[in-house]
Amino acid sequence: MLTQIEGIHHITSMARDALATDRFITDTLGLRRVKKTVNFDAPDVYHLYYANGSGQPGTVMTYFPFPTIVAGKRGAGEVGTTVYSVPKGSLDYWAKHLEAQGVTGLSRESRFGEDRLLFAGVNGDGCALNEVEGDAREPWNGAKVDDDAAIRGFHSASLVLRDRGGTEALLSFMGYTPLGEENGVLRMVRKDGNGANVIDLETRPDAPVARQGAGSVHHIAFAVANDEAQIAVREELVAQGFQITPVIDRDYFHSIYFRAPGGVLFEIATNEPGFASDEDMAHLGEALKLPKQHAHLRERLEASLPRIGN
Ligand code: ZN
């Protein structure tokens, strides 16, 4: 069994409109934009990163905004709901705040004894705010959301699967333990993780296979401390028979990717070097940062990408 996985590192979704997405995540949800760069594999579109004030792994939501992408179709084999942690007692504030901002799909429910508020993201993304007592992670306090209610980071991600068996076994191997089952949802927890410790597995045998598009989660990344931990994890997963990519340099972390048995794309990402590696902590996410392989495209990209932030 692996001991190196610390919880969720980041979640990456696809969107249509970069500006609308940026406004929603910063103004409506109150996260900090911590990096404005391009998709390293498709540099004509942005890769936008949002997180708490320090860009801590476990708080990082990222988007690929493709202007012409069609809407995704919900189904099995994807992250169905991205769930943020908010302080206990804050959901009344959030319900009013989201409603005032025109957010749709609001509904309250209880899961494993915790209250949550479901809502639709800017492209109909499945999102929720989940009350957590005493989440010690520092929120971003530069936003238009009350400090007492601000998002602390991820609470969990909910994976929708036709058959959860293979993914359950994989998560167990990755160091997660089952907490219990409720209404067809198995909750797996990484004890002593980075705060983003929970993965829910929702079994829906009859669900159609999800079709990725705007509003879909592209992949979920799990955190490891450093390169050494990542290489050890890679070797162990290869020994288990998984097809894993080589280590890829994403500038702010190093990544490996593989497909989980239920169809969800998993990434393992290092906590190092982090988002302050190429700009000051005080100015994260302001300037367009390009990886060296795309630095020669700067003039063209600055002319073609929509202006965000400055
Ligand atoms: Zn990623």
Short mmCIF file of N, CA, C and O in Angstrom, two decimals, residues 109-112 157-165 168 180-188 199-206:
data_model
loop_
_atom_site.label_atom_id
_atom_site.label_comp_id
_atom_site.label_asym_id
_atom_site.label_seq_id
_atom_site.Cartn_x
_atom_site.Cartn_y
_atom_site.Cartn_z
N GLU A 109 -28.50 19.43 1.12
CA GLU A 109 -28.65 18.03 1.49
C GLU A 109 -27.65 17.71 2.61
O GLU A 109 -26.78 18.52 2.92
N SER A 110 -27.84 16.55 3.20
CA SER A 110 -26.90 16.10 4.23
C SER A 110 -26.25 14.82 3.71
O SER A 110 -26.92 13.97 3.11
N ARG A 111 -24.94 14.72 3.89
CA ARG A 111 -24.24 13.50 3.49
C ARG A 111 -23.25 13.13 4.59
O ARG A 111 -22.45 13.98 4.98
N PHE A 112 -23.32 11.92 5.07
CA PHE A 112 -22.45 11.46 6.17
C PHE A 112 -22.47 12.46 7.32
O PHE A 112 -21.44 12.78 7.92
N ALA A 157 -14.00 15.06 -3.73
CA ALA A 157 -14.50 14.92 -5.09
C ALA A 157 -15.36 13.67 -5.10
O ALA A 157 -15.06 12.70 -4.40
N SER A 158 -16.45 13.74 -5.88
CA SER A 158 -17.37 12.61 -5.95
C SER A 158 -17.26 11.99 -7.35
O SER A 158 -17.54 12.65 -8.35
N LEU A 159 -16.79 10.74 -7.39
CA LEU A 159 -16.59 10.07 -8.68
C LEU A 159 -17.84 9.24 -9.01
O LEU A 159 -18.32 8.49 -8.16
N VAL A 160 -18.36 9.41 -10.22
CA VAL A 160 -19.53 8.65 -10.65
C VAL A 160 -19.05 7.46 -11.48
O VAL A 160 -18.33 7.64 -12.47
N LEU A 161 -19.44 6.26 -11.07
CA LEU A 161 -18.92 5.04 -11.69
C LEU A 161 -20.06 4.06 -11.90
O LEU A 161 -20.99 3.97 -11.09
N ARG A 162 -19.99 3.29 -13.00
CA ARG A 162 -20.97 2.22 -13.18
C ARG A 162 -20.69 1.09 -12.19
O ARG A 162 -21.59 0.46 -11.66
N ASP A 163 -19.41 0.81 -12.00
CA ASP A 163 -18.97 -0.24 -11.08
C ASP A 163 -17.77 0.32 -10.33
O ASP A 163 -16.77 0.69 -10.95
N ARG A 164 -17.87 0.40 -9.03
CA ARG A 164 -16.82 1.10 -8.29
C ARG A 164 -15.64 0.20 -7.91
O ARG A 164 -14.61 0.70 -7.41
N GLY A 165 -15.78 -1.11 -8.14
CA GLY A 165 -14.82 -2.07 -7.59
C GLY A 165 -13.36 -1.73 -7.85
O GLY A 165 -12.55 -1.67 -6.92
N GLU A 168 -12.28 1.52 -6.16
CA GLU A 168 -12.21 1.32 -4.70
C GLU A 168 -10.90 0.62 -4.33
O GLU A 168 -10.20 1.02 -3.40
N GLY A 180 -17.61 4.60 5.26
CA GLY A 180 -18.96 4.08 5.36
C GLY A 180 -19.68 4.24 4.04
O GLY A 180 -19.12 4.78 3.09
N GLU A 181 -20.91 3.74 4.02
CA GLU A 181 -21.70 3.81 2.79
C GLU A 181 -23.06 4.39 3.11
O GLU A 181 -23.65 4.06 4.14
N GLU A 182 -23.55 5.26 2.25
CA GLU A 182 -24.83 5.92 2.47
C GLU A 182 -25.47 6.20 1.12
O GLU A 182 -24.85 6.85 0.27
N ASN A 183 -26.68 5.72 0.92
CA ASN A 183 -27.42 5.96 -0.33
C ASN A 183 -26.59 5.65 -1.58
O ASN A 183 -26.56 6.45 -2.53
N GLY A 184 -25.89 4.55 -1.56
CA GLY A 184 -25.12 4.15 -2.74
C GLY A 184 -23.79 4.86 -2.91
O GLY A 184 -23.13 4.73 -3.93
N VAL A 185 -23.41 5.66 -1.91
CA VAL A 185 -22.14 6.38 -1.97
C VAL A 185 -21.17 5.77 -0.95
O VAL A 185 -21.49 5.70 0.24
N LEU A 186 -20.01 5.35 -1.43
CA LEU A 186 -18.96 4.86 -0.53
C LEU A 186 -17.99 6.01 -0.29
O LEU A 186 -17.47 6.59 -1.25
N ARG A 187 -17.77 6.34 0.96
CA ARG A 187 -16.83 7.41 1.28
C ARG A 187 -15.48 6.83 1.65
O ARG A 187 -15.36 5.99 2.54
N MET A 188 -14.42 7.27 0.96
CA MET A 188 -13.05 6.83 1.22
C MET A 188 -12.27 8.04 1.76
O MET A 188 -12.37 9.14 1.21
N ILE A 199 -12.69 11.12 -0.83
CA ILE A 199 -13.18 10.78 -2.17
C ILE A 199 -14.45 9.96 -1.99
O ILE A 199 -14.46 8.97 -1.25
N ASP A 200 -15.54 10.40 -2.62
CA ASP A 200 -16.78 9.64 -2.61
C ASP A 200 -16.92 8.87 -3.91
O ASP A 200 -16.62 9.42 -4.98
N LEU A 201 -17.36 7.63 -3.81
CA LEU A 201 -17.60 6.82 -5.00
C LEU A 201 -19.11 6.58 -5.12
O LEU A 201 -19.71 5.94 -4.26
N GLU A 202 -19.71 7.15 -6.17
CA GLU A 202 -21.15 7.01 -6.40
C GLU A 202 -21.37 5.96 -7.48
O GLU A 202 -20.94 6.15 -8.61
N THR A 203 -22.04 4.88 -7.12
CA THR A 203 -22.26 3.82 -8.10
C THR A 203 -23.59 4.04 -8.82
O THR A 203 -24.63 4.14 -8.18
N ARG A 204 -23.52 4.15 -10.16
CA ARG A 204 -24.74 4.28 -10.97
C ARG A 204 -24.60 3.36 -12.18
O ARG A 204 -24.11 3.76 -13.24
N PRO A 205 -25.03 2.09 -12.00
CA PRO A 205 -24.80 1.08 -13.04
C PRO A 205 -25.43 1.43 -14.39
O PRO A 205 -24.93 1.01 -15.44
N ASP A 206 -26.51 2.20 -14.38
CA ASP A 206 -27.22 2.48 -15.64
C ASP A 206 -26.85 3.83 -16.25
O ASP A 206 -27.42 4.22 -17.28
#
